[in-house]
Amino acid sequence: MIAEIIAIGSEMLTPHRQDTNSLYLTQGLNDLGVSVAFKTIVGDNRQHLVDAIRIALGRADILICSGGLGPTEDDLTRECTAEALGLELHTDPTTLLTLQQRFVARRMAMPSNNAKQAELLDGATLLPNPNGSAPGQMLDTTVESHRKIVVLLPGPPKELKPLFDEAVKPRLADTLPPRAMAKRLLRMALIPESQVDARTAPIYQKFTDVETTILAGSGEIQLHFICTKPTLEEAQARVDAVTELVEHEMGDDIFSSHGESLEEIVILMLGLHNQTLSVAESCTGGLLSERLTRVPNSSRSFYGGVVVYTNGVKTALTHVPVELIEKHGAVSEEVARALAEGVRVAAGTTLGMSITGIAGPTLMGGADAGKPVGLVYVGLADGEDTQVKQVQIPGDRERVRLWATQHAFELLRRRLQ
Amino acid sequence: MIAEIIAIGSEMLTPHRQDTNSLYLTQGLNDLGVSVAFKTIVGDNRQHLVDAIRIALGRADILICSGGLGPTEDDLTRECTAEALGLELHTDPTTLLTLQQRFVARRMAMPSNNAKQAELLDGATLLPNPNGSAPGQMLDTTVESHRKIVVLLPGPPKELKPLFDEAVKPRLADTLPPRAMAKRLLRMALIPESQVDARTAPIYQKFTDVETTILAGSGEIQLHFICTKPTLEEAQARVDAVTELVEHEMGDDIFSSHGESLEEIVILMLGLHNQTLSVAESCTGGLLSERLTRVPNSSRSFYGGVVVYTNGVKTALTHVPVELIEKHGAVSEEVARALAEGVRVAAGTTLGMSITGIAGPTLMGGADAGKPVGLVYVGLADGEDTQVKQVQIPGDRERVRLWATQHAFELLRRRLQ
């Protein structure tokens, strides 16, 4: 069984907005053992939409359309699906009443256009939408002697997602052969994709029944493993077998063996080791703190920190001596060391971390003149010893800032491990 | 002239990865007066891809394919385009030599598979790719007596973007009728989309030759205006006319009249007013600082700040009295006031800002028990007077944090204005 997803709306054909519903729908379809073979994005144009639906009916078993179910003249999904299938629409009286009651409750007259939201494809099942005015619909039909399942869903994600999960998925599961899917996600930081692939391909290629995907981006490598079998036990056993071998090969380069983010792992390990953390950031400007505090309840282990974006503040908030900055420059091993030690004492934590570097673009003078964009020092102080790591990060301002925090987290994780 | 973009690669049919090249390509095509009518995403499957290309040739004048130009067996774009067009491929000797030299330079033998990257559609123009091994190609041809322009581009954005800008756009501009496009982007924060639309629609609807798009998200509303005319002067005049009226209507709700981000505007206004800023953040955990430091050279006006994620650190770093926190709770008007005043003095800036709130999910005890998730106080101190604003932000942790920073920036912007 293969599926096609059609996202409907002219705004998704502009440079500003993208279809994202299809990622969610794909996940849900994959859970049921259904692959998505095509995605189409089409505007609010009657002929374009009818053609796109006809093409999808010709090449996919399951067609999910999102968007175009509103009350305006631009909302054409119902009419165009009916035309493509050669079916009629009829008004569902209960839905019409519900729509009218919405307007009565607001003491407004319902514009006649809105009645079209109560129109249902002949033979379709109505999927009531508790989060909006446009209900979904689902049709199990035959086109040229092939079975086709057609689903129409509203475009807003907060309407589409619950409707798909609660109304569509269970109905699809009832009609499709039972499949169970097991998944694992291993994550690694600061290691080239080519190296991960060279070391792991000889392992995962032997597991032809496990689908392996390597994704690289944002300073990390993700290894996704998916296996589908008649029972969950069988699927899980295969995924566990391949991940065990890959984990053995990659060792502690793997920071997460069940999909946790690097900041979640760091917060977890701080808690396990009864350590508390504060941070002093210069070029990352708060990103390190912001990432740590994305984790709910991180305040048990992360107390806070300082953003020391100017030299005066480095001295005022973390007591870095003026002379030290003048002598070595703000971006130096010595200042990284003083920042980590200074924030640790100021915040009263067991560990202090620091980042100082040149994120660029820059026209710096003074002591940091001549230092290259991307030069970053990461410091870690524990009260007895302070470790400083120097790295050179290629790329633009945003990339340097992100990778600097990856280096800081990895330094901390490996220390705690 | 309408265009279709086909993104090729099975990874874009998973829940994990999305086509983003099409946004960039759409922008470039729009610049030339070409609309994108369809986008298709298809996997590395020969039959699926041939069919998708045939369908696109049947409904669009310009077809841009991205991806599938690599050396592996999964890279099928060249073969499938040739098959769909009924053309042959031939080897371009110069490209083949360049490929071979790449391997010689690395002292490696070139795998025979790689030679396919030198294959060119009969009649196509080669587009050399300085950033990768796969060149692009462009074909101006006739299919069933309709003119069709077919462009094949490599998938990696850092290869596709320069190739499109430097090789494809100028060639398209030469073939298409001259068009000039003027654009403006107005941005507003913390105002409902429906209100913006109700107030501005009566204005922009009169400008039928200006395309107006309202986008809402991440705590802001964007109003995009685009006009295409034979000359830039005509287009600019129309865009200026509609934006002038909209700016008059929305007044200082508009924070940006040329597309600048809210943090850029805040940094700009701090500089204009010779003010310097420091911030103390609790629930936003560094996000406010991080956003300010996204702006290059922000250190002229933004000195730094503190992330005070625990009560002890609020006292240690910003001298908020323990008794104040015990009496009113960390999330209170009083503590927001003390944080803003405390960080201003500690960092030695003219202005101090603070954010304290409940981002959730939470099981807080003590003085903040019973306070709802989403309750946020934003403080602004200037040494004479301290203003504190209380807001209640709906949504999840991530949304509360983002909107809290929007409120802080808006409080500051309106003070400086």
Short mmCIF file of C-alpha atoms in Angstrom, two decimals, chain B:
data_model
loop_
_atom_site.label_atom_id
_atom_site.label_comp_id
_atom_site.label_asym_id
_atom_site.label_seq_id
_atom_site.Cartn_x
_atom_site.Cartn_y
_atom_site.Cartn_z
CA MET B 1 4.52 31.09 -17.59
CA ILE B 2 4.08 28.65 -14.70
CA ALA B 3 6.68 26.49 -13.06
CA GLU B 4 6.77 23.16 -11.28
CA ILE B 5 9.47 22.17 -8.83
CA ILE B 6 10.23 18.48 -8.30
CA ALA B 7 12.30 17.60 -5.24
CA ILE B 8 13.86 14.16 -5.65
CA GLY B 9 15.02 11.95 -2.79
CA SER B 10 13.46 9.24 -0.64
CA GLU B 11 14.65 10.98 2.54
CA MET B 12 12.11 13.74 1.85
CA LEU B 13 9.31 11.19 2.06
CA THR B 14 10.22 10.33 5.67
CA PRO B 15 8.87 12.17 8.73
CA HIS B 16 12.36 13.55 9.39
CA ARG B 17 13.34 15.63 6.41
CA GLN B 18 11.66 18.16 4.23
CA ASP B 19 12.34 19.79 0.90
CA THR B 20 13.46 23.36 1.60
CA ASN B 21 15.19 24.12 -1.71
CA SER B 22 11.80 24.88 -3.26
CA LEU B 23 11.34 27.95 -1.05
CA TYR B 24 14.58 29.42 -2.37
CA LEU B 25 13.78 28.48 -5.96
CA THR B 26 10.27 29.94 -5.64
CA GLN B 27 11.69 33.25 -4.47
CA GLY B 28 14.03 33.34 -7.45
CA LEU B 29 11.31 32.42 -9.93
CA ASN B 30 8.94 35.01 -8.43
CA ASP B 31 11.68 37.63 -8.91
CA LEU B 32 11.47 36.87 -12.62
CA GLY B 33 7.67 37.09 -12.64
CA VAL B 34 7.19 33.31 -12.76
CA SER B 35 4.69 31.66 -10.38
CA VAL B 36 5.13 28.18 -9.01
CA ALA B 37 1.90 26.22 -9.58
CA PHE B 38 2.94 22.76 -8.40
CA LYS B 39 5.53 21.19 -6.17
CA THR B 40 6.09 17.45 -6.22
CA ILE B 41 8.24 15.38 -3.87
CA VAL B 42 9.20 11.97 -5.18
CA GLY B 43 11.59 9.25 -4.03
CA ASP B 44 14.55 7.58 -5.70
CA ASN B 45 12.30 5.26 -7.71
CA ARG B 46 12.74 5.05 -11.49
CA GLN B 47 9.11 4.61 -12.50
CA HIS B 48 7.77 7.14 -9.99
CA LEU B 49 10.29 9.71 -11.13
CA VAL B 50 9.72 9.24 -14.88
CA ASP B 51 5.97 9.60 -14.31
CA ALA B 52 6.38 12.69 -12.14
CA ILE B 53 8.55 14.38 -14.79
CA ARG B 54 6.07 13.49 -17.56
CA ILE B 55 3.20 14.94 -15.53
CA ALA B 56 5.17 18.14 -14.87
CA LEU B 57 6.01 18.52 -18.56
CA GLY B 58 2.30 18.27 -19.28
CA ARG B 59 1.25 21.08 -16.94
CA ALA B 60 4.15 23.52 -16.48
CA ASP B 61 6.30 25.65 -18.78
CA ILE B 62 9.36 25.57 -16.56
CA LEU B 63 10.41 22.43 -14.67
CA ILE B 64 13.13 22.57 -12.03
CA CYS B 65 14.32 19.27 -10.55
CA SER B 66 16.53 19.25 -7.48
CA GLY B 67 18.50 16.25 -6.26
CA GLY B 68 19.35 12.85 -7.64
CA LEU B 69 22.47 13.98 -9.54
CA GLY B 70 25.01 12.12 -7.39
CA PRO B 71 27.09 9.10 -8.43
CA THR B 72 25.14 6.32 -6.68
CA GLU B 73 22.62 3.89 -8.09
CA ASP B 74 19.88 5.82 -6.31
CA ASP B 75 20.68 8.96 -8.31
CA LEU B 76 18.29 8.68 -11.21
CA THR B 77 17.38 12.21 -12.23
CA ARG B 78 19.44 12.33 -15.43
CA GLU B 79 18.24 8.97 -16.76
CA CYS B 80 14.62 9.58 -15.81
CA THR B 81 14.50 13.06 -17.36
CA ALA B 82 15.96 11.68 -20.57
CA GLU B 83 13.39 8.88 -20.59
CA ALA B 84 10.48 11.26 -19.91
CA LEU B 85 11.61 13.59 -22.72
CA GLY B 86 12.51 10.77 -25.13
CA LEU B 87 16.09 12.05 -25.36
CA GLU B 88 19.48 10.39 -25.13
CA LEU B 89 22.28 11.19 -22.72
CA HIS B 90 25.86 11.74 -23.88
CA THR B 91 29.06 12.03 -21.88
CA ASP B 92 30.55 15.51 -21.65
CA PRO B 93 34.32 14.94 -21.96
CA THR B 94 35.35 18.08 -20.05
CA THR B 95 33.16 17.17 -17.08
CA LEU B 96 34.46 13.61 -17.11
CA LEU B 97 38.03 14.88 -17.04
CA THR B 98 37.22 17.22 -14.13
CA LEU B 99 35.70 14.32 -12.20
CA GLN B 100 38.73 12.13 -12.86
CA GLN B 101 41.09 14.90 -11.75
CA ARG B 102 39.23 15.19 -8.44
CA PHE B 103 40.05 11.57 -7.72
CA VAL B 104 43.64 11.88 -8.96
CA ALA B 105 44.13 14.78 -6.56
CA ARG B 106 43.02 12.51 -3.71
CA ARG B 107 45.17 9.65 -5.07
CA MET B 108 42.10 7.45 -5.50
CA ALA B 109 40.76 5.47 -8.44
CA MET B 110 37.42 6.82 -9.62
CA PRO B 111 34.67 4.21 -9.23
CA SER B 112 33.07 3.59 -12.62
CA ASN B 113 29.68 4.70 -11.26
CA ASN B 114 30.95 8.26 -10.94
CA ALA B 115 31.26 8.69 -14.70
CA LYS B 116 27.48 9.07 -14.89
CA GLN B 117 27.82 12.50 -13.32
CA ALA B 118 29.31 13.64 -16.64
CA GLU B 119 26.23 12.64 -18.62
CA LEU B 120 24.32 15.44 -20.29
CA LEU B 121 20.89 15.48 -21.94
CA ASP B 122 21.21 15.93 -25.71
CA GLY B 123 20.81 19.64 -26.44
CA ALA B 124 21.23 20.75 -22.83
CA THR B 125 23.59 23.44 -21.57
CA LEU B 126 26.04 22.32 -18.90
CA LEU B 127 26.00 24.41 -15.70
CA PRO B 128 29.40 23.90 -14.00
CA ASN B 129 29.13 23.44 -10.22
CA PRO B 130 32.08 24.98 -8.35
CA ASN B 131 30.80 23.62 -5.01
CA GLY B 132 30.37 19.93 -5.79
CA SER B 133 30.98 17.15 -8.24
CA ALA B 134 27.58 17.05 -9.98
CA PRO B 135 27.06 19.81 -12.58
CA GLY B 136 23.60 21.16 -13.29
CA GLN B 137 22.01 21.26 -16.72
CA MET B 138 19.41 23.34 -18.53
CA LEU B 139 17.43 22.42 -21.61
CA ASP B 140 15.23 24.68 -23.74
CA THR B 141 13.09 22.34 -25.82
CA THR B 142 9.71 21.69 -27.35
CA VAL B 143 7.31 19.01 -26.14
CA GLU B 144 4.19 18.46 -28.23
CA SER B 145 4.65 21.92 -29.78
CA HIS B 146 4.90 23.66 -26.38
CA ARG B 147 8.11 25.31 -25.28
CA LYS B 148 9.51 23.72 -22.11
CA ILE B 149 12.51 24.78 -20.04
CA VAL B 150 13.94 21.94 -17.96
CA VAL B 151 16.58 22.56 -15.29
CA LEU B 152 18.36 19.87 -13.26
CA LEU B 153 20.13 21.04 -10.10
CA PRO B 154 22.06 19.18 -7.37
CA GLY B 155 20.21 18.74 -4.05
CA PRO B 156 22.62 20.14 -1.43
CA PRO B 157 21.53 23.75 -0.78
CA LYS B 158 25.10 25.06 -0.77
CA GLU B 159 25.46 23.75 -4.34
CA LEU B 160 21.95 24.46 -5.58
CA LYS B 161 21.66 28.07 -4.45
CA PRO B 162 24.76 29.53 -6.14
CA LEU B 163 24.14 27.45 -9.26
CA PHE B 164 20.56 28.74 -9.48
CA ASP B 165 21.58 32.36 -8.84
CA GLU B 166 24.62 32.45 -11.09
CA ALA B 167 23.74 30.10 -13.94
CA VAL B 168 19.97 29.59 -14.09
CA LYS B 169 18.50 32.97 -13.15
CA PRO B 170 20.45 35.04 -15.70
CA ARG B 171 19.61 32.53 -18.47
CA LEU B 172 15.92 32.56 -17.54
CA ALA B 173 15.93 36.37 -17.36
CA ASP B 174 17.29 36.49 -20.92
CA THR B 175 14.47 34.30 -22.24
CA LEU B 176 11.53 35.71 -20.27
CA PRO B 177 9.82 39.07 -20.89
CA PRO B 178 11.36 41.81 -18.73
CA ARG B 179 9.59 42.22 -15.40
CA ALA B 180 10.48 44.26 -12.39
CA MET B 181 9.27 43.39 -8.93
CA ALA B 182 9.06 45.68 -5.90
CA LYS B 183 8.57 44.31 -2.38
CA ARG B 184 7.98 45.60 1.12
CA LEU B 185 7.58 43.77 4.39
CA LEU B 186 5.87 45.30 7.43
CA ARG B 187 6.09 43.45 10.75
CA MET B 188 4.00 43.72 13.92
CA ALA B 189 4.14 41.90 17.25
CA LEU B 190 1.55 40.84 19.85
CA ILE B 191 -1.47 41.76 17.78
CA PRO B 192 -4.07 39.26 16.52
CA GLU B 193 -3.99 38.44 12.80
CA SER B 194 -7.75 39.02 12.57
CA GLN B 195 -7.35 42.57 13.87
CA VAL B 196 -4.55 43.35 11.41
CA ASP B 197 -6.64 41.94 8.57
CA ALA B 198 -9.81 43.81 9.60
CA ARG B 199 -7.93 47.13 9.72
CA THR B 200 -5.77 46.70 6.62
CA ALA B 201 -7.95 44.72 4.18
CA PRO B 202 -10.04 47.80 3.23
CA ILE B 203 -6.76 49.44 2.20
CA TYR B 204 -4.86 46.68 0.42
CA GLN B 205 -7.92 45.31 -1.38
CA LYS B 206 -8.05 48.54 -3.38
CA PHE B 207 -4.59 47.83 -4.74
CA THR B 208 -5.52 44.97 -7.02
CA ASP B 209 -2.14 45.08 -8.74
CA VAL B 210 -0.28 44.57 -5.45
CA GLU B 211 -0.19 41.05 -4.05
CA THR B 212 -0.67 41.17 -0.29
CA THR B 213 0.04 38.22 2.00
CA ILE B 214 -0.52 38.15 5.76
CA LEU B 215 1.54 35.60 7.67
CA ALA B 216 1.18 34.94 11.39
CA GLY B 217 3.52 32.96 13.61
CA SER B 218 6.13 33.11 16.39
CA GLY B 219 4.41 36.02 18.08
CA GLU B 220 4.36 38.30 15.08
CA ILE B 221 2.36 39.26 12.01
CA GLN B 222 4.04 39.89 8.68
CA LEU B 223 2.43 41.87 5.86
CA HIS B 224 4.13 41.16 2.53
CA PHE B 225 3.46 43.42 -0.45
CA ILE B 226 4.66 42.49 -3.93
CA CYS B 227 4.06 44.32 -7.19
CA THR B 228 5.31 43.39 -10.65
CA LYS B 229 5.39 45.96 -13.48
CA PRO B 230 7.40 46.54 -16.65
CA THR B 231 9.64 49.01 -14.77
CA LEU B 232 10.88 49.10 -11.19
CA GLU B 233 9.70 52.71 -10.75
CA GLU B 234 6.09 51.78 -11.48
CA ALA B 235 6.22 48.73 -9.22
CA GLN B 236 7.92 50.63 -6.39
CA ALA B 237 5.39 53.47 -6.58
CA ARG B 238 2.47 51.09 -6.09
CA VAL B 239 4.11 49.24 -3.19
CA ASP B 240 5.05 52.54 -1.54
CA ALA B 241 1.50 53.84 -1.93
CA VAL B 242 -0.14 50.86 -0.20
CA THR B 243 2.44 50.60 2.59
CA GLU B 244 2.13 54.32 3.36
CA LEU B 245 -1.61 53.93 3.93
CA VAL B 246 -1.17 50.74 5.97
CA GLU B 247 1.57 52.33 8.08
CA HIS B 248 -0.72 55.27 8.76
CA GLU B 249 -3.52 52.92 9.83
CA MET B 250 -1.42 50.62 12.05
CA GLY B 251 0.81 53.38 13.50
CA ASP B 252 3.42 52.29 15.98
CA ASP B 253 2.02 48.76 16.14
CA ILE B 254 4.40 48.32 13.21
CA PHE B 255 7.86 47.66 14.59
CA SER B 256 9.57 47.16 11.26
CA SER B 257 8.79 48.84 7.96
CA HIS B 258 11.54 47.24 5.88
CA GLY B 259 11.58 43.68 7.16
CA GLU B 260 14.01 44.02 10.07
CA SER B 261 13.57 41.59 12.98
CA LEU B 262 12.32 42.83 16.36
CA GLU B 263 15.75 42.31 17.94
CA GLU B 264 17.42 44.27 15.13
CA ILE B 265 15.00 47.17 15.72
CA VAL B 266 15.62 47.10 19.47
CA ILE B 267 19.41 47.12 19.00
CA LEU B 268 19.07 49.94 16.45
CA MET B 269 16.90 52.07 18.75
CA LEU B 270 19.16 51.52 21.75
CA GLY B 271 22.03 52.87 19.63
CA LEU B 272 20.01 55.85 18.38
CA HIS B 273 19.10 56.82 21.93
CA ASN B 274 22.58 56.18 23.34
CA GLN B 275 21.20 53.61 25.73
CA THR B 276 22.86 50.41 26.91
CA LEU B 277 21.03 47.30 28.04
CA SER B 278 21.48 44.33 30.33
CA VAL B 279 18.91 41.64 31.07
CA ALA B 280 18.02 39.23 33.88
CA GLU B 281 16.06 36.19 32.71
CA SER B 282 14.37 33.46 34.65
CA CYS B 283 11.83 31.41 32.69
CA THR B 284 13.23 32.38 29.29
CA GLY B 285 16.58 30.92 30.35
CA GLY B 286 18.80 32.95 28.01
CA LEU B 287 16.51 33.31 25.01
CA LEU B 288 16.25 37.09 25.37
CA SER B 289 20.05 37.45 25.37
CA GLU B 290 20.41 34.92 22.61
CA ARG B 291 18.01 36.82 20.36
CA LEU B 292 19.76 40.16 21.03
CA THR B 293 23.15 38.65 20.23
CA ARG B 294 21.94 37.21 16.94
CA VAL B 295 22.36 40.79 15.69
CA PRO B 296 25.97 41.38 14.54
CA ASN B 297 27.75 44.08 16.55
CA SER B 298 25.00 44.14 19.16
CA SER B 299 27.66 44.48 21.86
CA ARG B 300 27.68 48.26 21.29
CA SER B 301 24.29 48.45 23.01
CA PHE B 302 23.78 45.09 24.68
CA TYR B 303 26.37 44.45 27.38
CA GLY B 304 25.11 41.10 28.65
CA GLY B 305 23.01 39.69 31.38
CA VAL B 306 22.25 36.96 33.82
CA VAL B 307 20.22 33.80 33.63
CA VAL B 308 18.79 33.37 37.12
CA TYR B 309 17.18 29.99 36.93
CA THR B 310 17.17 29.30 40.68
CA ASN B 311 16.33 31.59 43.58
CA GLY B 312 19.83 31.38 45.04
CA VAL B 313 21.31 32.72 41.83
CA LYS B 314 18.75 35.55 41.72
CA THR B 315 20.22 36.69 45.01
CA ALA B 316 23.85 35.89 44.21
CA LEU B 317 24.00 37.53 40.77
CA THR B 318 21.42 40.33 40.96
CA HIS B 319 21.18 40.92 44.73
CA VAL B 320 17.46 40.24 44.93
CA PRO B 321 16.76 39.99 48.69
CA VAL B 322 15.93 36.46 49.88
CA GLU B 323 13.00 37.87 51.89
CA LEU B 324 11.46 39.46 48.79
CA ILE B 325 11.43 36.10 47.00
CA GLU B 326 10.09 34.33 50.09
CA LYS B 327 7.33 36.88 50.57
CA HIS B 328 6.08 37.35 47.00
CA GLY B 329 7.41 34.31 45.16
CA ALA B 330 10.01 34.29 42.39
CA VAL B 331 7.26 34.94 39.85
CA SER B 332 5.95 38.29 41.06
CA GLU B 333 5.89 41.94 40.17
CA GLU B 334 8.25 42.70 43.07
CA VAL B 335 10.91 40.20 41.98
CA ALA B 336 10.64 41.34 38.32
CA ARG B 337 11.29 44.87 39.56
CA ALA B 338 14.25 43.84 41.73
CA LEU B 339 15.78 41.77 38.90
CA ALA B 340 15.61 44.63 36.39
CA GLU B 341 17.08 47.07 38.86
CA GLY B 342 19.68 44.57 40.09
CA VAL B 343 21.04 43.59 36.69
CA ARG B 344 21.17 47.24 35.58
CA VAL B 345 23.44 48.08 38.49
CA ALA B 346 25.50 44.87 38.30
CA ALA B 347 26.22 45.26 34.57
CA GLY B 348 26.57 49.04 34.61
CA THR B 349 24.08 49.80 31.85
CA THR B 350 21.56 52.63 31.46
CA LEU B 351 18.64 50.18 31.15
CA GLY B 352 17.92 46.85 32.82
CA MET B 353 15.26 44.39 31.74
CA SER B 354 13.90 41.31 33.48
CA ILE B 355 11.64 38.37 32.74
CA THR B 356 10.26 36.06 35.40
CA GLY B 357 7.42 33.66 34.78
CA ILE B 358 6.12 30.13 34.68
CA ALA B 359 6.90 28.43 31.38
CA GLY B 360 5.54 25.09 32.52
CA PRO B 361 5.09 22.16 32.73
CA THR B 362 5.36 22.69 36.45
CA LEU B 363 4.82 21.13 39.82
CA MET B 364 6.05 24.14 41.77
CA GLY B 365 5.61 24.43 45.47
CA GLY B 366 6.33 27.28 47.87
CA ALA B 367 5.44 30.84 47.12
CA ASP B 368 4.63 30.24 43.46
CA ALA B 369 2.15 27.45 44.11
CA GLY B 370 -1.21 28.20 42.55
CA LYS B 371 0.19 30.61 39.97
CA PRO B 372 -0.84 29.55 36.49
CA VAL B 373 1.46 28.36 33.71
CA GLY B 374 1.98 31.24 31.30
CA LEU B 375 2.02 33.97 33.97
CA VAL B 376 4.96 36.24 33.11
CA TYR B 377 6.25 39.54 34.50
CA VAL B 378 8.46 41.75 32.36
CA GLY B 379 10.40 44.57 34.01
CA LEU B 380 12.24 47.61 32.65
CA ALA B 381 14.41 49.83 34.88
CA ASP B 382 16.15 53.05 33.85
CA GLY B 383 17.58 54.15 37.20
CA GLU B 384 14.73 56.53 37.98
CA ASP B 385 11.65 54.53 37.32
CA THR B 386 10.89 50.81 36.94
CA GLN B 387 7.97 49.61 34.87
CA VAL B 388 6.59 46.07 35.29
CA LYS B 389 4.09 44.49 32.95
CA GLN B 390 2.10 41.37 33.81
CA VAL B 391 0.95 39.09 30.98
CA GLN B 392 -0.72 35.70 30.70
CA ILE B 393 0.58 33.73 27.73
CA PRO B 394 -1.35 30.69 26.49
CA GLY B 395 0.38 27.64 25.05
CA ASP B 396 3.22 25.26 25.77
CA ARG B 397 6.64 25.82 27.30
CA GLU B 398 8.29 26.82 24.03
CA ARG B 399 5.53 29.27 23.15
CA VAL B 400 5.47 30.88 26.60
CA ARG B 401 9.23 31.43 26.42
CA LEU B 402 9.10 32.93 22.93
CA TRP B 403 6.15 35.22 23.63
CA ALA B 404 7.70 36.38 26.90
CA THR B 405 10.67 37.70 24.91
CA GLN B 406 8.28 39.34 22.42
CA HIS B 407 6.59 41.16 25.31
CA ALA B 408 9.96 42.27 26.67
CA PHE B 409 11.11 43.60 23.31
CA GLU B 410 7.82 45.41 22.71
CA LEU B 411 7.91 47.04 26.15
CA LEU B 412 11.43 48.28 25.43
CA ARG B 413 10.68 49.39 21.86
CA ARG B 414 7.65 51.42 22.89
CA ARG B 415 9.60 53.04 25.72
CA LEU B 416 12.38 54.07 23.32
CA GLN B 417 10.01 55.29 20.61
#
